[in-house]
Coordinates of C-alpha atoms in Angstrom, one line a residue:
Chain Z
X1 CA -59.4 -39.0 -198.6
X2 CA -58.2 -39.6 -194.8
X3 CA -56.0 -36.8 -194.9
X4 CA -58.6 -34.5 -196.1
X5 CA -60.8 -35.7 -193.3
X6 CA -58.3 -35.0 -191.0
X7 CA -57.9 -31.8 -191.6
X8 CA -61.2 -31.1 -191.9
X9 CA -61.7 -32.2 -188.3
X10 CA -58.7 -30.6 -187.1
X11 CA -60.1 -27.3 -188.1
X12 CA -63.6 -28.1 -187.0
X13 CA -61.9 -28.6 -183.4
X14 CA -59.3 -26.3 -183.4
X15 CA -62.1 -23.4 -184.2
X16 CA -64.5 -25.1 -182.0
X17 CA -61.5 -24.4 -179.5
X18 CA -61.4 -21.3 -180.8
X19 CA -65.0 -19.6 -179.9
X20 CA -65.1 -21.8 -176.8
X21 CA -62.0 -20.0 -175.3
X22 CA -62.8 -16.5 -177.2
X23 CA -65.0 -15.2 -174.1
X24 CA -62.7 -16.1 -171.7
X25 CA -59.4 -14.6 -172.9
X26 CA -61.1 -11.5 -174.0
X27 CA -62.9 -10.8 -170.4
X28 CA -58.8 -11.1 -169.2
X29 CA -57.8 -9.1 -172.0
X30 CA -60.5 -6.0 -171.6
X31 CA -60.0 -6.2 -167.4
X32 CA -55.9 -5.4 -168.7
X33 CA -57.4 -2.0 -170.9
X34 CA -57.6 1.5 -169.5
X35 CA -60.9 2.5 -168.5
X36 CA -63.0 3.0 -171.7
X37 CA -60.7 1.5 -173.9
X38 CA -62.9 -1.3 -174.8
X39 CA -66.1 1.0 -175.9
X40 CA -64.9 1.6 -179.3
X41 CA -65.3 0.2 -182.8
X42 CA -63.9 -2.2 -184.2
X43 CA -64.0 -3.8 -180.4
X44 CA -59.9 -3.9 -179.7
X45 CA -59.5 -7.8 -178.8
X46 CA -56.1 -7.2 -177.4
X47 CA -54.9 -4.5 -174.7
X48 CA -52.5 -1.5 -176.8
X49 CA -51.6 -0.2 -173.1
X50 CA -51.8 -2.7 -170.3
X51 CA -52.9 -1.4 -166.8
X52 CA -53.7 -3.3 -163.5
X53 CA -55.5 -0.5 -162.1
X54 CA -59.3 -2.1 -162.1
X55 CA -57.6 -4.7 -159.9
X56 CA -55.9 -2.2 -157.7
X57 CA -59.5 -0.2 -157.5
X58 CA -61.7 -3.3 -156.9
X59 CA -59.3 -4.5 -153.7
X60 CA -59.1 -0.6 -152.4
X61 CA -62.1 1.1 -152.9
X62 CA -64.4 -1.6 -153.6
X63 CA -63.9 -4.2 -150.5
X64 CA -63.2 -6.5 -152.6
X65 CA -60.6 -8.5 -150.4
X66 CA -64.1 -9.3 -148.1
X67 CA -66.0 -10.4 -150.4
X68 CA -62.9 -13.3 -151.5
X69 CA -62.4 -14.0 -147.8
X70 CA -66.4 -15.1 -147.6
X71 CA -66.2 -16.6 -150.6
X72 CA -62.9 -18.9 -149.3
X73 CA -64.4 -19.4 -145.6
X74 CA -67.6 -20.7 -147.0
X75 CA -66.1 -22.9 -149.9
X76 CA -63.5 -24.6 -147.7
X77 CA -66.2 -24.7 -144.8
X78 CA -69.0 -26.5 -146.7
X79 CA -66.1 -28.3 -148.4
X80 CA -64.8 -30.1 -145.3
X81 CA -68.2 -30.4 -143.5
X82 CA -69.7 -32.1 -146.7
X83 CA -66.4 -34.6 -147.2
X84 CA -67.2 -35.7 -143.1
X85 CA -71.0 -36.0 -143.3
X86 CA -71.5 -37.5 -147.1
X87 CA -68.5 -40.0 -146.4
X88 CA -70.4 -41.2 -143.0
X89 CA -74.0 -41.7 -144.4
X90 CA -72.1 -42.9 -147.9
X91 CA -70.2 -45.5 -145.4
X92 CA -73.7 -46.1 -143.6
X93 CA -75.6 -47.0 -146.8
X94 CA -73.0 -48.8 -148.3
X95 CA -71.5 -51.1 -145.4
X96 CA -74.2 -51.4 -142.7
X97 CA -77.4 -53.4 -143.0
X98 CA -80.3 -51.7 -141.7
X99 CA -84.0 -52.2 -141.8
X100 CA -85.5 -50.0 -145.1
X101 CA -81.3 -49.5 -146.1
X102 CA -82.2 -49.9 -149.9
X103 CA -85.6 -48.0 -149.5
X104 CA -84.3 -45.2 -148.1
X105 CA -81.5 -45.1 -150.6
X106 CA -83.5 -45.2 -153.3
X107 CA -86.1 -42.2 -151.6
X108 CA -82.3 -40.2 -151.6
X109 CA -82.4 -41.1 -155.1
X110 CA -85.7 -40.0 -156.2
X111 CA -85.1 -36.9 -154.5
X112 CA -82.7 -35.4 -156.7
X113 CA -85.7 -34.5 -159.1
X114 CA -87.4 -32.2 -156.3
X115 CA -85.4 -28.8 -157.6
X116 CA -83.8 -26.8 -154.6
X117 CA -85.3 -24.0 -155.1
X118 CA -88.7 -25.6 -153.3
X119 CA -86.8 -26.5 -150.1
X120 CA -85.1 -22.4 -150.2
X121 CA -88.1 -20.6 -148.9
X122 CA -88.6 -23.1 -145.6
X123 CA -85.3 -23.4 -144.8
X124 CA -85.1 -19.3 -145.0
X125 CA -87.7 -19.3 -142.2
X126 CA -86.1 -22.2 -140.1
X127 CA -82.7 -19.8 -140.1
X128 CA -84.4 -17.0 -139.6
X129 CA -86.2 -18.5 -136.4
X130 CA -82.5 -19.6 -135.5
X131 CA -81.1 -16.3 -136.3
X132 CA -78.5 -17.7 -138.8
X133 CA -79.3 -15.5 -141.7
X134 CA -76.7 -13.6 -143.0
X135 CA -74.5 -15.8 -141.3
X136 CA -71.5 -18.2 -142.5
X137 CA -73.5 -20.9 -140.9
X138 CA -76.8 -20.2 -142.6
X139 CA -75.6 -20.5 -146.0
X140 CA -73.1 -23.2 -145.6
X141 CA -76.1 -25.5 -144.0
X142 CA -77.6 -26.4 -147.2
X143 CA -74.8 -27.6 -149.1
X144 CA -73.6 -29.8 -145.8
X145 CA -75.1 -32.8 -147.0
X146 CA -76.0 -33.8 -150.6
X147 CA -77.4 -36.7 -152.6
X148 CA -74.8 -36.8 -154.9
X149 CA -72.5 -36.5 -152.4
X150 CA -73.6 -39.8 -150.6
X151 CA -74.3 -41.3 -154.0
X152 CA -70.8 -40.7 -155.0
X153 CA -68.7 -42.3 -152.0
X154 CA -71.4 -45.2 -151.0
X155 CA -70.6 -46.2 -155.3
X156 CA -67.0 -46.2 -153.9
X157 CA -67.5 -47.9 -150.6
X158 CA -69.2 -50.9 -152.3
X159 CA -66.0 -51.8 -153.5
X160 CA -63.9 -51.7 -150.4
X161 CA -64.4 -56.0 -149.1
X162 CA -66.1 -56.6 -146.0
X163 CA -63.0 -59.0 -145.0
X164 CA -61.2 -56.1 -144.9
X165 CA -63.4 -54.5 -142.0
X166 CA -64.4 -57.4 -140.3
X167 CA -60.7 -58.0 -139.9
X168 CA -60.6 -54.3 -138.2
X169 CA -63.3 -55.4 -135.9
X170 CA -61.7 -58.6 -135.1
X171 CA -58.4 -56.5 -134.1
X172 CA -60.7 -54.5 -131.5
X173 CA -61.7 -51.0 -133.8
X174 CA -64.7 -49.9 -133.0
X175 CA -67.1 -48.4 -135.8
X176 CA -65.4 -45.0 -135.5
X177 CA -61.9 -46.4 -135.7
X178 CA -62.6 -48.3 -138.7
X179 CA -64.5 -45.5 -140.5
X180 CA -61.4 -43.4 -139.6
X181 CA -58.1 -45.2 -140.1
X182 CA -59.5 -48.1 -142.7
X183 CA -62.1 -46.4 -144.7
X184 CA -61.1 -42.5 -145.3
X185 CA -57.4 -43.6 -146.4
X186 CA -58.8 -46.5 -148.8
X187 CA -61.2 -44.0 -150.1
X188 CA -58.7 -40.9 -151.0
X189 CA -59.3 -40.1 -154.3
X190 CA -63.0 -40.1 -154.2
X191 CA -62.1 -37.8 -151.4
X192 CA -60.9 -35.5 -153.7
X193 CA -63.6 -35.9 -156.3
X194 CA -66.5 -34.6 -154.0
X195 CA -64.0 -32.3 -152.6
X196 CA -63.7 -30.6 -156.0
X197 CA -67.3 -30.8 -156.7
X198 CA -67.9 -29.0 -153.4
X199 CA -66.0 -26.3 -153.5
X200 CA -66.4 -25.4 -156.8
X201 CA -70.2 -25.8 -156.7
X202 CA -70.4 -23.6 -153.3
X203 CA -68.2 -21.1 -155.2
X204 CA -69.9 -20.7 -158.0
X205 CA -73.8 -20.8 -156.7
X206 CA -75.5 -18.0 -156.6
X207 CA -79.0 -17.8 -155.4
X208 CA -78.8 -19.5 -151.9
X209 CA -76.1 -16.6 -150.8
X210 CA -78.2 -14.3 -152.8
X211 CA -81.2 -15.1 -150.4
X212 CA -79.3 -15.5 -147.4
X213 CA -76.5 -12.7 -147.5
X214 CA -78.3 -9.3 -146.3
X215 CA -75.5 -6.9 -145.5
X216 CA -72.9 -6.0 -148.1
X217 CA -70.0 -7.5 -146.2
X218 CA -71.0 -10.6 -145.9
X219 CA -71.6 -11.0 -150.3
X220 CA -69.8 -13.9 -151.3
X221 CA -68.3 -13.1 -154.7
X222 CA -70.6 -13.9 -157.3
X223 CA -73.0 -12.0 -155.4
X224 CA -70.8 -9.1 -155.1
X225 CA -70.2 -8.9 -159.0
X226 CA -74.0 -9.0 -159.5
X227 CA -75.0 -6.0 -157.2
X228 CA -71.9 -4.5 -158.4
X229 CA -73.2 -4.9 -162.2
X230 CA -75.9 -2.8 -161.3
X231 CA -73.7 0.4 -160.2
X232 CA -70.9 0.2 -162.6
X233 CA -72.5 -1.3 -165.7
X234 CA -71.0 1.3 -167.6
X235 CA -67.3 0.6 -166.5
X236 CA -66.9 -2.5 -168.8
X237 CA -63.2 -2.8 -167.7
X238 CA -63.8 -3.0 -164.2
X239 CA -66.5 -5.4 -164.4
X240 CA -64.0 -7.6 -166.5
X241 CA -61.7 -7.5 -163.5
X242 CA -64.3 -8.7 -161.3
X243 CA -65.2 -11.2 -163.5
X244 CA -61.4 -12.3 -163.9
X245 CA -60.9 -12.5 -160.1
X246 CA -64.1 -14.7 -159.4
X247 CA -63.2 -17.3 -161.9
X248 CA -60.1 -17.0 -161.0
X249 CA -59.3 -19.4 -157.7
X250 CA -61.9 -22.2 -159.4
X251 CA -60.0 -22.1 -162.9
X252 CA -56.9 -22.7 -160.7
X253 CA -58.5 -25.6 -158.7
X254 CA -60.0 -26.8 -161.5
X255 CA -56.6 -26.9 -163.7
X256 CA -54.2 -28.8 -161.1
X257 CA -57.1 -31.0 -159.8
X258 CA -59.3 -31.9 -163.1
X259 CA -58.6 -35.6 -163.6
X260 CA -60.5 -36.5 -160.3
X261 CA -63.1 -34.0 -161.9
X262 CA -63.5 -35.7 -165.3
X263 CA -63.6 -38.8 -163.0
X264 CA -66.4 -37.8 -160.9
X265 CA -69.0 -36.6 -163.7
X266 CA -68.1 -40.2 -165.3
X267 CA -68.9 -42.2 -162.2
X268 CA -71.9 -40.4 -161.2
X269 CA -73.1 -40.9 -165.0
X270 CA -72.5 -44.5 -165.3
X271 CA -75.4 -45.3 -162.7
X272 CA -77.0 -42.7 -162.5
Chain H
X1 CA -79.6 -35.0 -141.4
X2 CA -80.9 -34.6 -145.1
X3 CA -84.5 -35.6 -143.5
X4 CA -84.1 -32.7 -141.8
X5 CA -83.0 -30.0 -144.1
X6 CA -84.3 -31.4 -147.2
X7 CA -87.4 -33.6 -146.8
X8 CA -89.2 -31.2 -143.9
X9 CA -88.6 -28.2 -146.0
X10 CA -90.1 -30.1 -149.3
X11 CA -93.4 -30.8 -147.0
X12 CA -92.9 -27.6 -145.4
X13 CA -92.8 -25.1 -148.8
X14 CA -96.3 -27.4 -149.5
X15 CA -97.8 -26.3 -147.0
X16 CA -96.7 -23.0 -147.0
X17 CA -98.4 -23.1 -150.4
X18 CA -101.5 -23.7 -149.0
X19 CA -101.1 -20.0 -146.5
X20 CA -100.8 -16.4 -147.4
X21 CA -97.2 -16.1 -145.8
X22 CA -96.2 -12.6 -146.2
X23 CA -94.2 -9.7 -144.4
X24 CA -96.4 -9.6 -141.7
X25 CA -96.0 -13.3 -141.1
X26 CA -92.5 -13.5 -140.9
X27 CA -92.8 -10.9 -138.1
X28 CA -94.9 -12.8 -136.2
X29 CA -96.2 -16.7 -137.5
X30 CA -99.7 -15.6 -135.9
X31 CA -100.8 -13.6 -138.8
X32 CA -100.5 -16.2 -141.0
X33 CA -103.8 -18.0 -142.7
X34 CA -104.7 -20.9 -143.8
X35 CA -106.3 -20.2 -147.3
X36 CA -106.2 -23.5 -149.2
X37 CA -105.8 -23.6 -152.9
X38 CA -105.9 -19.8 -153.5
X39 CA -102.2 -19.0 -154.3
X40 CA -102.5 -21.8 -157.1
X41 CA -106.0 -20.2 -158.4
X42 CA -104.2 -16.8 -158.3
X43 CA -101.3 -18.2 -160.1
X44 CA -103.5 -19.1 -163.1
X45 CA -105.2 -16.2 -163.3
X46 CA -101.4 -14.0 -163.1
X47 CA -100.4 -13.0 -166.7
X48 CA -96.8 -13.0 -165.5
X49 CA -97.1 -16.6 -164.0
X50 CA -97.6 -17.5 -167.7
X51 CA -95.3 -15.6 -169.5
X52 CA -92.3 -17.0 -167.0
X53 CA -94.4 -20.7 -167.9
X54 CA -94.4 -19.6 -171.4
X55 CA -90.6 -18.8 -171.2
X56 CA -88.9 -21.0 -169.5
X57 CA -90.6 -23.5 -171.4
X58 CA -88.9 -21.9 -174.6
X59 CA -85.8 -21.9 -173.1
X60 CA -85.9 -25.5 -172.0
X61 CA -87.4 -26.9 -174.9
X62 CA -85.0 -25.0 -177.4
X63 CA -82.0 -24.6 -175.2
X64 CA -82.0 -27.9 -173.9
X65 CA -82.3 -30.2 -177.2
X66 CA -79.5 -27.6 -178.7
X67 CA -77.2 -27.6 -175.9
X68 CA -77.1 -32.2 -176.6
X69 CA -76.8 -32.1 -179.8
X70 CA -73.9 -29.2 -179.6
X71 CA -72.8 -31.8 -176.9
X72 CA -73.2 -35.1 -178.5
X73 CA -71.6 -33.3 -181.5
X74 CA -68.4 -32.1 -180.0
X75 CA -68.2 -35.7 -178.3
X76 CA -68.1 -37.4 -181.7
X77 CA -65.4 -34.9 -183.3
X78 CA -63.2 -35.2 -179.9
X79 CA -63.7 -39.5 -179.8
X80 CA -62.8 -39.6 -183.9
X81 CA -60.6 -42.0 -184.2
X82 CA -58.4 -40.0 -186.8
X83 CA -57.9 -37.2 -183.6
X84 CA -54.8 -37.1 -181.8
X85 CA -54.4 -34.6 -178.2
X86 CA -58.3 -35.8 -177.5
X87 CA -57.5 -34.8 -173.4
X88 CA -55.8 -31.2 -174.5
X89 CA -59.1 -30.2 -177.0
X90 CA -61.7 -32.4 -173.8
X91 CA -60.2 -29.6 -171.4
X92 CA -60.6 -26.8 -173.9
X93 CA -64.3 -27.5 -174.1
X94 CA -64.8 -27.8 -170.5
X95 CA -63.4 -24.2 -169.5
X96 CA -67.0 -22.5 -169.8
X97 CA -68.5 -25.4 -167.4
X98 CA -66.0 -24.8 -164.1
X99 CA -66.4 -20.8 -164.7
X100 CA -68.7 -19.2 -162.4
X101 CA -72.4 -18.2 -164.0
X102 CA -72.3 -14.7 -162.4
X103 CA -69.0 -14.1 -164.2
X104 CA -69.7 -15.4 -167.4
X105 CA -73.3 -13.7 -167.8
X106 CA -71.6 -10.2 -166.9
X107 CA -69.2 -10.8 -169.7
X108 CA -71.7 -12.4 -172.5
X109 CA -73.9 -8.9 -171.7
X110 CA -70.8 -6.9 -172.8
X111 CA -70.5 -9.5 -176.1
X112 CA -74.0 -9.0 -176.7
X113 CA -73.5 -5.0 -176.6
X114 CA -75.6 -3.5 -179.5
X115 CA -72.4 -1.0 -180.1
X116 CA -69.3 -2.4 -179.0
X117 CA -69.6 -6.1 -178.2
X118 CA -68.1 -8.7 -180.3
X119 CA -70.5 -10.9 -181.4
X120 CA -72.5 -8.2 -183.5
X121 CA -68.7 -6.8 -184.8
X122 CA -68.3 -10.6 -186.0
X123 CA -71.8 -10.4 -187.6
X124 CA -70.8 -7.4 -189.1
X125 CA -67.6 -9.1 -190.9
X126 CA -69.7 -11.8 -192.4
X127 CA -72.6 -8.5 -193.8
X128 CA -75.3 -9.1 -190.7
X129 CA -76.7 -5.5 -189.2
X130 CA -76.4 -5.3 -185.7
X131 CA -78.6 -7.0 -183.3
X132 CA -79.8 -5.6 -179.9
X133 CA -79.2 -9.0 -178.2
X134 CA -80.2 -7.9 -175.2
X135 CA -82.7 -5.2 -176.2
X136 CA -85.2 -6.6 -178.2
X137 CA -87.5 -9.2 -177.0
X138 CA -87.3 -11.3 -179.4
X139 CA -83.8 -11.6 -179.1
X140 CA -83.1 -11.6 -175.6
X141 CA -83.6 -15.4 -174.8
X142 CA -82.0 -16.6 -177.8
X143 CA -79.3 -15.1 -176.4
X144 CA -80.0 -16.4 -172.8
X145 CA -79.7 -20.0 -174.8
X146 CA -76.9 -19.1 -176.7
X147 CA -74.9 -18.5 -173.4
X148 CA -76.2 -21.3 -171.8
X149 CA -75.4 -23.9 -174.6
X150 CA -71.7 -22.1 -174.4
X151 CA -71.7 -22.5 -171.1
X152 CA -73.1 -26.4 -170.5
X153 CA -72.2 -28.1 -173.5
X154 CA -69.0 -29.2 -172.1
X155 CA -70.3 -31.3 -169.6
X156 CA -72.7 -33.5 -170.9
X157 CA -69.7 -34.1 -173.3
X158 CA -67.6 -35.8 -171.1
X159 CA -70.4 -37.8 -170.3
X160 CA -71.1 -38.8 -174.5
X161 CA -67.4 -39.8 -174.4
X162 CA -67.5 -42.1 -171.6
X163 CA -70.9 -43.5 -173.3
X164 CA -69.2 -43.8 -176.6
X165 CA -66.1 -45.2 -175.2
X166 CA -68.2 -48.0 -173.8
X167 CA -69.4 -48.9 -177.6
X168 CA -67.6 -52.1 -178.7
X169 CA -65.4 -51.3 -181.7
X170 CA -66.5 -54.9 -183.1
X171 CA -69.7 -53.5 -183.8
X172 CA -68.4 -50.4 -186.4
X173 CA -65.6 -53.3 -187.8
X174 CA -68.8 -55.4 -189.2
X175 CA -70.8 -52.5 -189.9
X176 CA -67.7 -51.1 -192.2
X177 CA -67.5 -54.9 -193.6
X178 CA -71.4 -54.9 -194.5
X179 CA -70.2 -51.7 -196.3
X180 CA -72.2 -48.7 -194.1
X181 CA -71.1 -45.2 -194.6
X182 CA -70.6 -43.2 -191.6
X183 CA -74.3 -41.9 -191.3
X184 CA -75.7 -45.3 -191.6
X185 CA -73.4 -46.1 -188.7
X186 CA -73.9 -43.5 -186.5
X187 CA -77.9 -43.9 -187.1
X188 CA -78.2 -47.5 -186.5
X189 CA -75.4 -48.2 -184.2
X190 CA -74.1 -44.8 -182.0
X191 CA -77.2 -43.4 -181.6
X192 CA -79.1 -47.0 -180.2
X193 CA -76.1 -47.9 -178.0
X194 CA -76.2 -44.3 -176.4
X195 CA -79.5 -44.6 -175.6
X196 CA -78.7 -44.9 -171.6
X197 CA -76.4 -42.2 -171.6
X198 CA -79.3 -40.0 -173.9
X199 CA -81.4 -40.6 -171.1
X200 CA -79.6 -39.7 -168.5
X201 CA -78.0 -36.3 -170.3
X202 CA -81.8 -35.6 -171.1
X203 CA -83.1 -35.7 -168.1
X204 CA -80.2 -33.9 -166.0
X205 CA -80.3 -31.4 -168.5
X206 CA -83.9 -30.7 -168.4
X207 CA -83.7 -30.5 -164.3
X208 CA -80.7 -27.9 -164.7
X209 CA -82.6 -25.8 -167.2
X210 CA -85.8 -25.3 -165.7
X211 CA -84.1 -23.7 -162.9
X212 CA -83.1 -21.1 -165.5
X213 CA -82.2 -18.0 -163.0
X214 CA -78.9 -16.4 -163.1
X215 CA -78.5 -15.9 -166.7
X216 CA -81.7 -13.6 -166.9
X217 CA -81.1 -12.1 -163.4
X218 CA -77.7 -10.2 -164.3
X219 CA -78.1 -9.9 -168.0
X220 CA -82.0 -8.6 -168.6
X221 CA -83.3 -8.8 -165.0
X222 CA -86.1 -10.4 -166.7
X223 CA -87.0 -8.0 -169.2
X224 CA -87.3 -6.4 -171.8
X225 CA -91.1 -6.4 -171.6
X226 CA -90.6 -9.4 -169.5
X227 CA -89.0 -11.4 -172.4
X228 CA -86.9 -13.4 -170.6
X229 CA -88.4 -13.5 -166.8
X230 CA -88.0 -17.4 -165.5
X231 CA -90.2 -19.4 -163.2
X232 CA -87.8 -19.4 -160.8
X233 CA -86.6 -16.0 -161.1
X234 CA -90.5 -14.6 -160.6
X235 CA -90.3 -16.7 -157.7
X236 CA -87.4 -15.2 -155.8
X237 CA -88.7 -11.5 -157.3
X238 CA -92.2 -12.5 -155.2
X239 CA -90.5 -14.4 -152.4
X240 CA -87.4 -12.6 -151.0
X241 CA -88.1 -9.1 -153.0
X242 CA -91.9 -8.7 -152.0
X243 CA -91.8 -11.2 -149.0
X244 CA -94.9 -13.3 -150.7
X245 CA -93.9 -16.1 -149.5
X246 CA -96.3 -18.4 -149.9
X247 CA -97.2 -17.6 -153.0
X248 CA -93.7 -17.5 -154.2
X249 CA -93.9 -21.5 -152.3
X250 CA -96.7 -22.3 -154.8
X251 CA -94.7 -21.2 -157.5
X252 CA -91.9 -23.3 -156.6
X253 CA -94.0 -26.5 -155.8
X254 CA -95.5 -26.0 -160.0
X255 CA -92.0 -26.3 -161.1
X256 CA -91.2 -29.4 -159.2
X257 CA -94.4 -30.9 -161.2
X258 CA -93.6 -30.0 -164.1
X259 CA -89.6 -30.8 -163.8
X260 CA -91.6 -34.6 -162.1
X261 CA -93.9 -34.7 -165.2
X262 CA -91.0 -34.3 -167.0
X263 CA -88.6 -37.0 -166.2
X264 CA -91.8 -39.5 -166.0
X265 CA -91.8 -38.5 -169.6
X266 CA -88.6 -39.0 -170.6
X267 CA -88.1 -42.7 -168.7
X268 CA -91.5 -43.5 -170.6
X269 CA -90.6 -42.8 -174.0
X270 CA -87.1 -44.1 -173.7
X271 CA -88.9 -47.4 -172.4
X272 CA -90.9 -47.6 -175.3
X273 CA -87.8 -46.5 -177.3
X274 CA -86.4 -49.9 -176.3
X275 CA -89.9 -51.8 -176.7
X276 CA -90.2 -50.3 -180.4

C-alpha cells in the first residue's frame, strides 16, 4: 500500500516537474533552431541543427549589449541604494525610541495595500518637473526605499541585544559608527536576502521603466523584448533568444544565491 | 524618504483625480482645472471602464483561488512525508517565479500558437481540436490565468510549506490513533491550522493580481475585442499613451478601493472563520 503511494507521488511530482520546467527548456531549445525551424508541425521540441546566430544578431544588429548594460546599472544601482537606506530606517524603527515609532510603523505597514500603480502617475510629474525622466535616476528612485525592505531588516534588527550597542556607545561610537561597524556585519545575511529581492525585482519589473524609459537606448531589457515583440513577432526563434538572455543573469543569481531567497519569502510570511 | 515618494504621490494621484490633467497640462500646470468628481462620473458611464472592471475581476476571482489551491496542492505532495529530494523538486517549482514576466509571456504566446505551439499539439495527442488561445475571446484570459497560475504558484508554496512545517506532528499521530483517513485529516486538522498562512497567501495574492498588466500587455495588448484589457493596463493606455492623466489617476485611486475593500474582506471573514 505505501509503496504504491509512493510511487504514485513520485510521478505526480516528477510530471509536476515535468510541465513546470517544459516552457523553460523549450524557449532555450527553439532560441538554438535556425530561423523558422520551430513553425512546423508536429512543434520539434529539440533543435536537429543547433545555431547561435539569434544571439549573434540580437547583440549586433539589435543593440542588445545597451539594453543589458541598463538593465545591470539600474539593478546593481537600486540594489545598493535600497540595502543603505532600508537597513538605516530598518535600524531606526527597530533600535531607537522615538515619539509615534510604533504608529508610524504600523502606517508603513498599512501601506503595502495602496497598489503602486496609484503613486506612478505623481511621481512621473515630480521627475518630469526635475527633468529625470528617461534617466537612470528617475527609474531607480522608486525602488530606493520599500516597505518590505524596512520590514525585513527592522524583523532582523530586533534580534541584535541592546547590550551589545550600548557597549559600542560606552566605547565612544557614535550612531554612525555603530550602525557601520556593529550593525551591517551582524546583519549580513539578511543583507543578502533584500539584496536578492532587489535586484531581481528591479530586473524583472516592467511598467515603471516602461513609463519612464522614452528613447530606445535607455530600454532596460524587459522593455526591450516587449517593443521588440511587436516588430519581430513572426521570428519565433529570435524572440526565444531574447527571452533566454533576459532570464538569463536572474536564473543565475537566483541558482547560486536561493537559500537566502527561500529564507526571505519565509520571514516576511511569518509576520506578515 | 518614503513620505516623500510614496505618501505625497498617494495624496497627490487623489487629487489629481479630482482635475482634468491632460497634454496640455503637463506643458504648462496652468491649464489645468479643477473639475471635482467628473473623471469618476465619466468612469461609470465608460463601457471600457467596465469591461477592464468586469475582467480583471474574472481573472482575480478565478486566477487567484486556482493559483492557491495549485499552490497549497503542490505544498502537500512536496511536505509528504513518504517524499525524499523535497529541496531538489521545491527549486523545480520555483523556476517560473524568479523568471522575468516580459520573458515568460513572449514565450507562453508562442505555446498558445493556434498552428504551431505546444500546448494545442499536446491537446491534439489526447483528441482535443485546436484552440485559438490567444484568438478567441473567450479563450484569451483563460489563458492569461493559465500563465499566471504557472507562473505564481511556486511562491505561495514555499510559503504553505513553512506553514505546514509549523503543524505539530502530535496532532496527525492522535488523529491516525482515533483512526482518521487522510481527508478527514487534512479537513479538520491542515486546513484549520493553515488558517494564518491562508490569510496571508489570500490576500498577497489578491493585491498581486489585481495589478494584472504585463501578461495582457505583450500577449493580446488587451484584445481581442477587449477580452482581456485590465484596470491597470486601461490605465497606463489613458495615462502615458493619451496623456489623460487624471483620468487615468481616478482609475488608479478605484483600484486601490477595491484591492482596500478587498483585504477588509478577507481579515473579516477569516475573523469570523475563527469565531465560528
Amino acid at each position: 500500500m505505501n509503496r504504491i503511494h509512493k510511487i504514485f507521488l513520485y510521478a505526480l511530482l516528477i510530471s509536476t516537474a515535468a510541465i513546470t520546467l517544459s516552457p523553460i527548456v523549450w524557449m532555450l531549445s527553439v532560441s538554438l533552431m535556425p530561423a523558422g525551424a520551430s513553425s512546423t508541425y508536429p512543434p520539434p521540441f529539440l533543435p536537429d541543427d543547433v545555431t547561435l546566430e539569434h544571439y549573434e544578431n540580437l547583440f549586433t544588429r539589435l543593440n542588445l549589449a545597451r539594453y543589458l548594460l541598463n538593465s545591470t546599472v539600474i539593478a546593481v544601482g537600486v540594489t545598493l541604494l535600497s540595502l543603505l537606506i532600508n537597513s538605516m530606517a530598518g535600524y531606526a524603527f527597530a533600535k531607537y525610541r522615538f515619539r509615534g515609532r510604533d504608529k508610524l510603523f504600523r502606517l508603513l505597514l498599512a501601506g503595502l495595500v495602496i497598489p503602486a500603480q496609484v503613486t506612478m502617475l505623481p511621481l512621473f510629474l515630480m521627475l518630469n518637473k526635475m527633468g529625470f525622466i528617461n534617466t537612470y535616476v528617475g527609474v531607480m528612485i522608486p525602488g530606493m526605499a520599500s516597505v518590505f525592505g524596512i520590514f525585513l531588516m527592522r524583523q532582523y534588527m530586533l534580534s541584535i541585544p541592546d547590550s551589545l550597542i550600548d557597549a559600542a556607545r560606552i566605547d565612544g561610537a557614535g550612531d554612525f559608527m555603530v550602525y557601520w561597524r556593529l550593525v551591517i556585519p551582524l546583519c549580513k545575511p539578511i543583507f543578502v536576502t533584500l539584496a536578492i529581492f532587489t535586484f531581481m525585482g528591479t530586473w524583472n519589473d516592467f511598467l515603471w521603466p516602461l513609463i519612464v524609459m522614452t528613447d530606445d537606448s535607455m530600454y532596460t531589457l524587459p522593455v526591450a523584448l516587449a517593443n521588440l515583440m511587436g516588430e519581430h513577432a513572426q521570428d519565433t526563434e529570435l524572440m526565444m533568444a531574447g527571452s533566454v538572455l533576459t532570464i538569463l543573469p536572474v536564473m543565475l543569481v537566483f541558482m547560486v544565491l536561493q537559500k537566502y531567497y527561500i529564507q526571505g519569502i519565509m520571514m516576511g510570511s511569518v509576520k506578515g | 524618504m518614503i513620505t516623500v515618494f510614496f505618501f505625497f504621490p498617494v495624496v497627490a494621484a487623489l487629487f489629481m483625480s479630482f482635475t482634468d490633467f491632460d497634454i496640455y497640462g503637463l506643458s504648462d500646470i496652468g491649464f489645468v482645472r479643477f473639475i471635482g468628481l467628473s473623471n469618476y462620473a465619466d468612469l461609470l458611464n465608460d463601457p471600457l471602464f467596465w469591461t477592464a472592471l468586469k475582467n480583471t475581476f474574472y481573472f482575480v476571482l478565478v486566477g487567484g483561488p486556482l493559483s492557491i489551491a495549485v499552490s497549497l496542492g503542490a505544498a502537500l505532495l512536496i511536505n509528504s512525508r513518504l517524499v525524499r529530494f523535497k529541496s531538489f523538486f521545491r527549486l523545480m517549482y520555483f523556476v517560473p517565479v524568479v523568471a522575468t514576466l516580459v520573458s515568460v509571456a513572449v514565450v507562453w504566446r508562442y505555446i498558445y500558437h493556434p498552428r504551431f505551439g505546444l500546448l494545442n499539439f499536446a491537446l491534439d495527442k489526447i483528441g482535443i481540436e485546436p484552440i485559438d488561445w490567444l484568438g478567441d475571446p473567450v479563450w484569451a484570459m483563460p489563458a492569461i490565468i493559465l500563465l499566471a497560475v504557472w507562473k505564481n504558484f511556486g511562491f505561495n508554496m514555499i510559503i504553505f510549506i513553512a506553514g505546514l512545517q509549523n503543524i505539530p506532528e502530535e496532532l496527525y499521530e492522535a488523529a491516525r490513533i482515533d483512526g482518521a483517513n487522510a481527508v478527514s485529516q487534512f479537513k479538520s486538522i491542515t486546513l484549520p491550522m493553515l488558517a494564518p498562512t491562508m490569510l496571508f497567501v489570500g490576500i498577497i495574492t489578491m493585491i498581486g493580481y489585481f495589478q494584472l498588466f504585463a501578461e495582457p500587455y505583450v500577449m493580446t495588448q488587451g484584445g481581442p475585442v477587449n477580452s482581456t484589457l485590465s484596470i491597470v493596463l486601461y490605465m497606463y493606455q489613458e495615462g502615458f499613451r493619451w496623456w489623460n492623466m487624471g483620468y487615468s489617476a481616478s482609475l488608479a485611486f478605484v483600484l486601490f478601493l477595491i484591492i482596500f475593500i478587498g483585504t477588509l474582506i478577507q481579515l473579516r471573514v477569516q475573523k469570523r472563520g475563527y469565531e465560528g
